[in-house]
Amino acid sequence: MTVNVIKIGGNVIDNEAKLQKFIKNFATLKDRKILVHGGGKIATKIAADLHIETKMVDGRRITDEPMREVVTMVYGGKVNKHVVSSLQQNGCNAIGLSGADAGVILAQKRPVKEIDYGFVGDIKSVNAGFIESLLNQNITPVFAPLSFDPEHGMLNTNADTQASEVARALSENHEVNLIYCFEKKGVLLNADDDDSVIPKLNPENYEKYKAEGVIYAGMIPKLDNAFAAVAAGVNKVIICEADQLQLAVETGEAGTAISLA
């Protein structure tokens, strides 16, 4: 069984026209598929409406107790159910999940080191058997970026990491493709030139581009997750524009391909 694990970025989630176009394309994919979505800026806006301050460190959200309530409500509720209902409208039978549902994604609360991230989860295990049972019923799981710690409850979790961990868990028994879809055409040589796509990244040129400052900031954790997935046996990892989803799945000729060679 071939499984496509697709992660859709927050900037697409924030744009309703782009989101609906992506969902139409996603719904037509023939192989078994899983969708992992980010949160976008909706949690920040709703937090502001509730007079809850948003604190970010290096692009990562500090999730104190009030913010945990917001992200659970927004990611697990508003965003997740909007995506699921849109998929249903496009003929894709889907179910929305957080890591707490059936204990499918277990994590531990991130230890406090230099920074206290609050209720943020580092994933420990993924219940691949439960996910497979849904896929075998032709049900598409749609994961909100929320994991579960039996001691601390619901935890905010990086969606790129979640997609990578789900793909890695399923790759033990299946051929799995992991595709990160976002607003850019791929990993860029020049952040100001949308056509400067790097067609292939391996560990050697990845380190070179990082040292030169070509690849930086939020792209680094995304790529670290991509390389970890390939190293763990995921068949194909591609980072591409949301509009290129079908091309990436069908031919692999889209965006930036991640390879160990």
PDB file of C-alpha atoms in Angstrom:
ATOM      1  CA  MET A   1       0.000   0.000   0.000  1.00  0.00           C
ATOM      2  CA  THR A   2       1.319   3.430  -0.975  1.00  0.00           C
ATOM      3  CA  VAL A   3       0.481   6.201   1.476  1.00  0.00           C
ATOM      4  CA  ASN A   4       0.891   9.911   0.834  1.00  0.00           C
ATOM      5  CA  VAL A   5       1.376  12.022   3.947  1.00  0.00           C
ATOM      6  CA  ILE A   6       0.699  15.628   3.005  1.00  0.00           C
ATOM      7  CA  LYS A   7       1.390  18.614   5.233  1.00  0.00           C
ATOM      8  CA  ILE A   8      -0.295  21.890   4.380  1.00  0.00           C
ATOM      9  CA  GLY A   9       1.222  25.091   5.697  1.00  0.00           C
ATOM     10  CA  GLY A  10      -0.397  27.833   7.718  1.00  0.00           C
ATOM     11  CA  ASN A  11      -0.137  30.473   5.009  1.00  0.00           C
ATOM     12  CA  VAL A  12      -2.385  28.352   2.794  1.00  0.00           C
ATOM     13  CA  ILE A  13      -4.753  27.693   5.694  1.00  0.00           C
ATOM     14  CA  ASP A  14      -5.039  31.483   6.114  1.00  0.00           C
ATOM     15  CA  ASN A  15      -6.050  32.004   2.467  1.00  0.00           C
ATOM     16  CA  GLU A  16      -9.503  30.537   1.851  1.00  0.00           C
ATOM     17  CA  ALA A  17      -9.237  30.562  -1.956  1.00  0.00           C
ATOM     18  CA  LYS A  18      -5.843  28.785  -1.876  1.00  0.00           C
ATOM     19  CA  LEU A  19      -7.103  26.341   0.748  1.00  0.00           C
ATOM     20  CA  GLN A  20     -10.170  25.352  -1.261  1.00  0.00           C
ATOM     21  CA  LYS A  21      -8.065  24.884  -4.416  1.00  0.00           C
ATOM     22  CA  PHE A  22      -5.660  22.680  -2.468  1.00  0.00           C
ATOM     23  CA  ILE A  23      -8.502  20.640  -0.964  1.00  0.00           C
ATOM     24  CA  LYS A  24      -9.995  19.979  -4.418  1.00  0.00           C
ATOM     25  CA  ASN A  25      -6.594  18.712  -5.619  1.00  0.00           C
ATOM     26  CA  PHE A  26      -5.999  16.671  -2.462  1.00  0.00           C
ATOM     27  CA  ALA A  27      -9.423  15.030  -2.719  1.00  0.00           C
ATOM     28  CA  THR A  28      -8.606  13.683  -6.204  1.00  0.00           C
ATOM     29  CA  LEU A  29      -5.419  11.836  -5.132  1.00  0.00           C
ATOM     30  CA  LYS A  30      -5.916   8.132  -5.749  1.00  0.00           C
ATOM     31  CA  ASP A  31      -3.591   6.491  -3.218  1.00  0.00           C
ATOM     32  CA  ARG A  32      -4.300   6.314   0.505  1.00  0.00           C
ATOM     33  CA  LYS A  33      -3.644   9.722   2.001  1.00  0.00           C
ATOM     34  CA  ILE A  34      -3.222  11.575   5.266  1.00  0.00           C
ATOM     35  CA  LEU A  35      -3.385  15.320   5.787  1.00  0.00           C
ATOM     36  CA  VAL A  36      -1.524  17.193   8.528  1.00  0.00           C
ATOM     37  CA  HIS A  37      -2.330  20.888   8.797  1.00  0.00           C
ATOM     38  CA  GLY A  38      -0.689  23.840  10.458  1.00  0.00           C
ATOM     39  CA  GLY A  39      -2.512  26.500  12.408  1.00  0.00           C
ATOM     40  CA  GLY A  40      -1.834  29.678  10.514  1.00  0.00           C
ATOM     41  CA  LYS A  41      -2.396  33.044  12.087  1.00  0.00           C
ATOM     42  CA  ILE A  42      -5.937  32.280  13.207  1.00  0.00           C
ATOM     43  CA  ALA A  43      -4.870  31.340  16.744  1.00  0.00           C
ATOM     44  CA  THR A  44      -2.966  34.614  17.083  1.00  0.00           C
ATOM     45  CA  LYS A  45      -6.002  36.615  15.938  1.00  0.00           C
ATOM     46  CA  ILE A  46      -8.443  34.808  18.227  1.00  0.00           C
ATOM     47  CA  ALA A  47      -6.013  35.088  21.150  1.00  0.00           C
ATOM     48  CA  ALA A  48      -5.881  38.854  20.573  1.00  0.00           C
ATOM     49  CA  ASP A  49      -9.689  38.987  20.482  1.00  0.00           C
ATOM     50  CA  LEU A  50      -9.662  37.237  23.878  1.00  0.00           C
ATOM     51  CA  HIS A  51      -6.941  39.619  25.183  1.00  0.00           C
ATOM     52  CA  ILE A  52      -4.421  36.772  25.433  1.00  0.00           C
ATOM     53  CA  GLU A  53      -0.867  37.752  24.547  1.00  0.00           C
ATOM     54  CA  THR A  54       0.996  35.789  21.871  1.00  0.00           C
ATOM     55  CA  LYS A  55       4.662  35.181  22.672  1.00  0.00           C
ATOM     56  CA  MET A  56       7.023  33.814  20.030  1.00  0.00           C
ATOM     57  CA  VAL A  57      10.681  32.751  20.291  1.00  0.00           C
ATOM     58  CA  ASP A  58      12.538  32.009  17.032  1.00  0.00           C
ATOM     59  CA  GLY A  59       9.211  31.632  15.270  1.00  0.00           C
ATOM     60  CA  ARG A  60       7.860  29.136  17.808  1.00  0.00           C
ATOM     61  CA  ARG A  61       4.811  29.820  19.920  1.00  0.00           C
ATOM     62  CA  ILE A  62       5.111  29.851  23.705  1.00  0.00           C
ATOM     63  CA  THR A  63       2.100  27.823  24.859  1.00  0.00           C
ATOM     64  CA  ASP A  64       1.128  28.788  28.391  1.00  0.00           C
ATOM     65  CA  GLU A  65      -2.195  27.613  29.842  1.00  0.00           C
ATOM     66  CA  PRO A  66      -4.370  30.343  28.247  1.00  0.00           C
ATOM     67  CA  MET A  67      -2.668  29.820  24.879  1.00  0.00           C
ATOM     68  CA  ARG A  68      -3.115  26.052  25.155  1.00  0.00           C
ATOM     69  CA  GLU A  69      -6.856  26.633  25.425  1.00  0.00           C
ATOM     70  CA  VAL A  70      -6.743  28.828  22.329  1.00  0.00           C
ATOM     71  CA  VAL A  71      -4.718  26.431  20.143  1.00  0.00           C
ATOM     72  CA  THR A  72      -6.824  23.453  21.220  1.00  0.00           C
ATOM     73  CA  MET A  73      -9.971  25.366  20.305  1.00  0.00           C
ATOM     74  CA  VAL A  74      -8.605  26.784  17.043  1.00  0.00           C
ATOM     75  CA  TYR A  75      -6.397  23.978  15.695  1.00  0.00           C
ATOM     76  CA  GLY A  76      -8.454  21.046  16.949  1.00  0.00           C
ATOM     77  CA  GLY A  77     -11.799  22.765  16.415  1.00  0.00           C
ATOM     78  CA  LYS A  78     -12.189  25.635  13.977  1.00  0.00           C
ATOM     79  CA  VAL A  79      -9.363  24.861  11.537  1.00  0.00           C
ATOM     80  CA  ASN A  80      -9.552  21.059  11.669  1.00  0.00           C
ATOM     81  CA  LYS A  81     -13.312  20.846  11.246  1.00  0.00           C
ATOM     82  CA  HIS A  82     -13.295  23.414   8.450  1.00  0.00           C
ATOM     83  CA  VAL A  83     -10.744  21.321   6.553  1.00  0.00           C
ATOM     84  CA  VAL A  84     -12.648  18.085   7.217  1.00  0.00           C
ATOM     85  CA  SER A  85     -16.002  19.533   6.138  1.00  0.00           C
ATOM     86  CA  SER A  86     -14.421  20.959   2.972  1.00  0.00           C
ATOM     87  CA  LEU A  87     -12.955  17.540   2.151  1.00  0.00           C
ATOM     88  CA  GLN A  88     -16.366  15.923   2.673  1.00  0.00           C
ATOM     89  CA  GLN A  89     -17.861  18.483   0.279  1.00  0.00           C
ATOM     90  CA  ASN A  90     -15.316  17.348  -2.304  1.00  0.00           C
ATOM     91  CA  GLY A  91     -16.104  13.660  -1.966  1.00  0.00           C
ATOM     92  CA  CYS A  92     -13.204  12.742   0.325  1.00  0.00           C
ATOM     93  CA  ASN A  93     -14.358  10.835   3.404  1.00  0.00           C
ATOM     94  CA  ALA A  94     -12.271  12.335   6.221  1.00  0.00           C
ATOM     95  CA  ILE A  95     -11.993  12.290   9.984  1.00  0.00           C
ATOM     96  CA  GLY A  96     -10.391  15.025  12.092  1.00  0.00           C
ATOM     97  CA  LEU A  97      -7.973  13.925  14.794  1.00  0.00           C
ATOM     98  CA  SER A  98      -5.682  15.291  17.449  1.00  0.00           C
ATOM     99  CA  GLY A  99      -2.990  13.225  19.100  1.00  0.00           C
ATOM    100  CA  ALA A 100      -5.360  12.579  22.008  1.00  0.00           C
ATOM    101  CA  ASP A 101      -7.935  10.766  19.883  1.00  0.00           C
ATOM    102  CA  ALA A 102      -7.358   7.048  20.510  1.00  0.00           C
ATOM    103  CA  GLY A 103      -3.953   8.116  21.868  1.00  0.00           C
ATOM    104  CA  VAL A 104      -2.739   8.121  18.271  1.00  0.00           C
ATOM    105  CA  ILE A 105       0.176  10.569  18.762  1.00  0.00           C
ATOM    106  CA  LEU A 106       1.777  10.449  22.185  1.00  0.00           C
ATOM    107  CA  ALA A 107       4.299  13.040  23.283  1.00  0.00           C
ATOM    108  CA  GLN A 108       6.076  14.418  26.297  1.00  0.00           C
ATOM    109  CA  LYS A 109       5.953  18.008  27.449  1.00  0.00           C
ATOM    110  CA  ARG A 110       9.135  19.690  26.271  1.00  0.00           C
ATOM    111  CA  PRO A 111      11.639  19.979  29.148  1.00  0.00           C
ATOM    112  CA  VAL A 112      12.515  23.490  30.269  1.00  0.00           C
ATOM    113  CA  LYS A 113      16.042  24.437  29.219  1.00  0.00           C
ATOM    114  CA  GLU A 114      17.031  27.955  28.151  1.00  0.00           C
ATOM    115  CA  ILE A 115      13.406  28.580  27.153  1.00  0.00           C
ATOM    116  CA  ASP A 116      10.166  27.396  28.731  1.00  0.00           C
ATOM    117  CA  TYR A 117       7.925  26.655  25.758  1.00  0.00           C
ATOM    118  CA  GLY A 118       5.060  25.694  28.049  1.00  0.00           C
ATOM    119  CA  PHE A 119       2.615  23.057  26.852  1.00  0.00           C
ATOM    120  CA  VAL A 120       4.545  22.036  23.745  1.00  0.00           C
ATOM    121  CA  GLY A 121       4.935  18.379  22.835  1.00  0.00           C
ATOM    122  CA  ASP A 122       7.909  16.396  21.588  1.00  0.00           C
ATOM    123  CA  ILE A 123       6.486  13.291  19.898  1.00  0.00           C
ATOM    124  CA  LYS A 124       7.371   9.915  21.422  1.00  0.00           C
ATOM    125  CA  SER A 125       5.186   7.471  19.457  1.00  0.00           C
ATOM    126  CA  VAL A 126       2.626   7.198  16.658  1.00  0.00           C
ATOM    127  CA  ASN A 127       0.006   4.440  16.601  1.00  0.00           C
ATOM    128  CA  ALA A 128       0.476   3.345  12.990  1.00  0.00           C
ATOM    129  CA  GLY A 129      -1.943   0.436  13.390  1.00  0.00           C
ATOM    130  CA  PHE A 130      -4.827   2.752  14.258  1.00  0.00           C
ATOM    131  CA  ILE A 131      -4.035   5.009  11.297  1.00  0.00           C
ATOM    132  CA  GLU A 132      -3.852   1.963   9.001  1.00  0.00           C
ATOM    133  CA  SER A 133      -7.275   0.817  10.231  1.00  0.00           C
ATOM    134  CA  LEU A 134      -8.759   4.133   9.086  1.00  0.00           C
ATOM    135  CA  LEU A 135      -6.978   4.015   5.725  1.00  0.00           C
ATOM    136  CA  ASN A 136      -8.236   0.453   5.186  1.00  0.00           C
ATOM    137  CA  GLN A 137     -11.781   1.804   5.544  1.00  0.00           C
ATOM    138  CA  ASN A 138     -11.033   4.497   2.946  1.00  0.00           C
ATOM    139  CA  ILE A 139     -11.141   7.172   5.639  1.00  0.00           C
ATOM    140  CA  THR A 140      -8.631  10.010   5.339  1.00  0.00           C
ATOM    141  CA  PRO A 141      -7.176  11.116   8.697  1.00  0.00           C
ATOM    142  CA  VAL A 142      -6.759  14.878   9.070  1.00  0.00           C
ATOM    143  CA  PHE A 143      -4.388  15.729  11.917  1.00  0.00           C
ATOM    144  CA  ALA A 144      -4.436  18.982  13.832  1.00  0.00           C
ATOM    145  CA  PRO A 145      -0.994  20.000  15.202  1.00  0.00           C
ATOM    146  CA  LEU A 146      -1.810  18.716  18.681  1.00  0.00           C
ATOM    147  CA  SER A 147      -0.227  15.745  20.454  1.00  0.00           C
ATOM    148  CA  PHE A 148      -1.089  14.136  23.794  1.00  0.00           C
ATOM    149  CA  ASP A 149       0.830  13.572  27.008  1.00  0.00           C
ATOM    150  CA  PRO A 150      -0.964  11.292  29.518  1.00  0.00           C
ATOM    151  CA  GLU A 151       0.472  13.400  32.345  1.00  0.00           C
ATOM    152  CA  HIS A 152      -0.038  16.909  30.952  1.00  0.00           C
ATOM    153  CA  GLY A 153      -2.879  16.483  28.460  1.00  0.00           C
ATOM    154  CA  MET A 154      -3.084  18.203  25.085  1.00  0.00           C
ATOM    155  CA  LEU A 155       0.147  19.712  23.747  1.00  0.00           C
ATOM    156  CA  ASN A 156       0.842  22.147  20.927  1.00  0.00           C
ATOM    157  CA  THR A 157       3.089  20.411  18.365  1.00  0.00           C
ATOM    158  CA  ASN A 158       4.994  21.512  15.282  1.00  0.00           C
ATOM    159  CA  ALA A 159       3.000  20.319  12.261  1.00  0.00           C
ATOM    160  CA  ASP A 160       6.133  19.649  10.163  1.00  0.00           C
ATOM    161  CA  THR A 161       7.436  17.346  12.894  1.00  0.00           C
ATOM    162  CA  GLN A 162       4.062  15.654  13.235  1.00  0.00           C
ATOM    163  CA  ALA A 163       3.913  14.925   9.498  1.00  0.00           C
ATOM    164  CA  SER A 164       7.449  13.535   9.552  1.00  0.00           C
ATOM    165  CA  GLU A 165       6.736  11.275  12.538  1.00  0.00           C
ATOM    166  CA  VAL A 166       3.495   9.943  11.017  1.00  0.00           C
ATOM    167  CA  ALA A 167       5.310   9.202   7.748  1.00  0.00           C
ATOM    168  CA  ARG A 168       8.166   7.477   9.565  1.00  0.00           C
ATOM    169  CA  ALA A 169       5.805   5.284  11.588  1.00  0.00           C
ATOM    170  CA  LEU A 170       3.877   4.140   8.512  1.00  0.00           C
ATOM    171  CA  SER A 171       7.043   3.581   6.456  1.00  0.00           C
ATOM    172  CA  GLU A 172       7.866   0.474   8.509  1.00  0.00           C
ATOM    173  CA  ASN A 173       5.168  -1.442   6.627  1.00  0.00           C
ATOM    174  CA  HIS A 174       4.295   0.673   3.594  1.00  0.00           C
ATOM    175  CA  GLU A 175       5.776   2.784   0.818  1.00  0.00           C
ATOM    176  CA  VAL A 176       5.280   6.322   2.097  1.00  0.00           C
ATOM    177  CA  ASN A 177       5.691   9.665   0.364  1.00  0.00           C
ATOM    178  CA  LEU A 178       5.914  12.815   2.489  1.00  0.00           C
ATOM    179  CA  ILE A 179       5.036  16.086   0.795  1.00  0.00           C
ATOM    180  CA  TYR A 180       5.298  19.464   2.473  1.00  0.00           C
ATOM    181  CA  CYS A 181       3.010  21.935   0.692  1.00  0.00           C
ATOM    182  CA  PHE A 182       3.302  25.636   1.379  1.00  0.00           C
ATOM    183  CA  GLU A 183       3.134  29.003  -0.405  1.00  0.00           C
ATOM    184  CA  LYS A 184       6.558  28.837  -2.117  1.00  0.00           C
ATOM    185  CA  LYS A 185       7.565  26.720  -5.138  1.00  0.00           C
ATOM    186  CA  GLY A 186      10.182  24.881  -3.079  1.00  0.00           C
ATOM    187  CA  VAL A 187      13.360  25.649  -1.153  1.00  0.00           C
ATOM    188  CA  LEU A 188      14.756  28.812  -2.714  1.00  0.00           C
ATOM    189  CA  LEU A 189      18.306  29.960  -3.456  1.00  0.00           C
ATOM    190  CA  ASN A 190      17.051  33.533  -3.136  1.00  0.00           C
ATOM    191  CA  ALA A 191      14.135  34.221  -0.811  1.00  0.00           C
ATOM    192  CA  ASP A 192      13.139  37.183  -3.013  1.00  0.00           C
ATOM    193  CA  ASP A 193      13.036  35.133  -6.219  1.00  0.00           C
ATOM    194  CA  ASP A 194      10.196  32.618  -6.276  1.00  0.00           C
ATOM    195  CA  ASP A 195      11.678  30.889  -9.319  1.00  0.00           C
ATOM    196  CA  SER A 196      15.089  30.172  -7.744  1.00  0.00           C
ATOM    197  CA  VAL A 197      14.056  26.689  -6.643  1.00  0.00           C
ATOM    198  CA  ILE A 198      16.744  24.252  -5.528  1.00  0.00           C
ATOM    199  CA  PRO A 199      15.606  21.053  -7.329  1.00  0.00           C
ATOM    200  CA  LYS A 200      17.393  18.607  -5.037  1.00  0.00           C
ATOM    201  CA  LEU A 201      18.867  18.786  -1.559  1.00  0.00           C
ATOM    202  CA  ASN A 202      21.205  16.231  -0.012  1.00  0.00           C
ATOM    203  CA  PRO A 203      23.019  16.483   3.345  1.00  0.00           C
ATOM    204  CA  GLU A 204      26.152  17.908   1.713  1.00  0.00           C
ATOM    205  CA  ASN A 205      24.600  20.832  -0.130  1.00  0.00           C
ATOM    206  CA  TYR A 206      22.133  21.399   2.704  1.00  0.00           C
ATOM    207  CA  GLU A 207      25.020  22.063   5.110  1.00  0.00           C
ATOM    208  CA  LYS A 208      26.692  24.268   2.489  1.00  0.00           C
ATOM    209  CA  TYR A 209      23.575  26.384   1.971  1.00  0.00           C
ATOM    210  CA  LYS A 210      23.069  26.730   5.726  1.00  0.00           C
ATOM    211  CA  ALA A 211      26.677  27.860   6.219  1.00  0.00           C
ATOM    212  CA  GLU A 212      26.265  30.425   3.442  1.00  0.00           C
ATOM    213  CA  GLY A 213      23.025  31.753   4.922  1.00  0.00           C
ATOM    214  CA  VAL A 214      21.008  30.711   1.858  1.00  0.00           C
ATOM    215  CA  ILE A 215      18.816  28.439   3.989  1.00  0.00           C
ATOM    216  CA  TYR A 216      17.918  29.911   7.355  1.00  0.00           C
ATOM    217  CA  ALA A 217      15.241  30.553   9.987  1.00  0.00           C
ATOM    218  CA  GLY A 218      12.014  28.526   9.750  1.00  0.00           C
ATOM    219  CA  MET A 219      13.152  26.496   6.744  1.00  0.00           C
ATOM    220  CA  ILE A 220      15.825  24.722   8.818  1.00  0.00           C
ATOM    221  CA  PRO A 221      13.497  22.777  11.178  1.00  0.00           C
ATOM    222  CA  LYS A 222      11.295  21.868   8.190  1.00  0.00           C
ATOM    223  CA  LEU A 223      14.306  20.451   6.349  1.00  0.00           C
ATOM    224  CA  ASP A 224      15.649  18.720   9.448  1.00  0.00           C
ATOM    225  CA  ASN A 225      12.314  16.892   9.665  1.00  0.00           C
ATOM    226  CA  ALA A 226      12.468  16.079   5.952  1.00  0.00           C
ATOM    227  CA  PHE A 227      15.957  14.572   6.183  1.00  0.00           C
ATOM    228  CA  ALA A 228      14.988  12.627   9.328  1.00  0.00           C
ATOM    229  CA  ALA A 229      12.069  11.099   7.423  1.00  0.00           C
ATOM    230  CA  VAL A 230      14.243  10.021   4.482  1.00  0.00           C
ATOM    231  CA  ALA A 231      16.846   8.567   6.847  1.00  0.00           C
ATOM    232  CA  ALA A 232      14.104   6.558   8.582  1.00  0.00           C
ATOM    233  CA  GLY A 233      12.947   4.931   5.349  1.00  0.00           C
ATOM    234  CA  VAL A 234      10.318   7.268   3.909  1.00  0.00           C
ATOM    235  CA  ASN A 235      10.329   6.657   0.154  1.00  0.00           C
ATOM    236  CA  LYS A 236      10.098  10.216  -1.153  1.00  0.00           C
ATOM    237  CA  VAL A 237      10.123  13.652   0.483  1.00  0.00           C
ATOM    238  CA  ILE A 238       9.247  16.762  -1.505  1.00  0.00           C
ATOM    239  CA  ILE A 239       8.801  20.394  -0.490  1.00  0.00           C
ATOM    240  CA  CYS A 240       6.643  22.277  -2.970  1.00  0.00           C
ATOM    241  CA  GLU A 241       3.945  24.829  -3.618  1.00  0.00           C
ATOM    242  CA  ALA A 242       0.428  23.730  -2.694  1.00  0.00           C
ATOM    243  CA  ASP A 243      -0.657  24.074  -6.341  1.00  0.00           C
ATOM    244  CA  GLN A 244       1.966  21.470  -7.316  1.00  0.00           C
ATOM    245  CA  LEU A 245       0.576  18.717  -5.100  1.00  0.00           C
ATOM    246  CA  GLN A 246      -0.694  16.449  -7.874  1.00  0.00           C
ATOM    247  CA  LEU A 247       2.513  16.839  -9.885  1.00  0.00           C
ATOM    248  CA  ALA A 248       4.611  16.031  -6.815  1.00  0.00           C
ATOM    249  CA  VAL A 249       2.597  12.895  -6.041  1.00  0.00           C
ATOM    250  CA  GLU A 250       2.289  11.587  -9.599  1.00  0.00           C
ATOM    251  CA  THR A 251       5.757  12.342 -11.000  1.00  0.00           C
ATOM    252  CA  GLY A 252       7.956  13.625  -8.165  1.00  0.00           C
ATOM    253  CA  GLU A 253       8.957  16.433 -10.553  1.00  0.00           C
ATOM    254  CA  ALA A 254       7.988  19.414  -8.433  1.00  0.00           C
ATOM    255  CA  GLY A 255       9.581  21.669  -5.880  1.00  0.00           C
ATOM    256  CA  THR A 256      12.617  20.444  -3.957  1.00  0.00           C
ATOM    257  CA  ALA A 257      13.323  16.728  -3.576  1.00  0.00           C
ATOM    258  CA  ILE A 258      15.093  15.607  -0.382  1.00  0.00           C
ATOM    259  CA  SER A 259      17.661  12.859  -0.834  1.00  0.00           C
ATOM    260  CA  LEU A 260      20.486  11.263   1.155  1.00  0.00           C
ATOM    261  CA  ALA A 261      22.673  10.889  -1.946  1.00  0.00           C
TER     262      ALA A 261
END
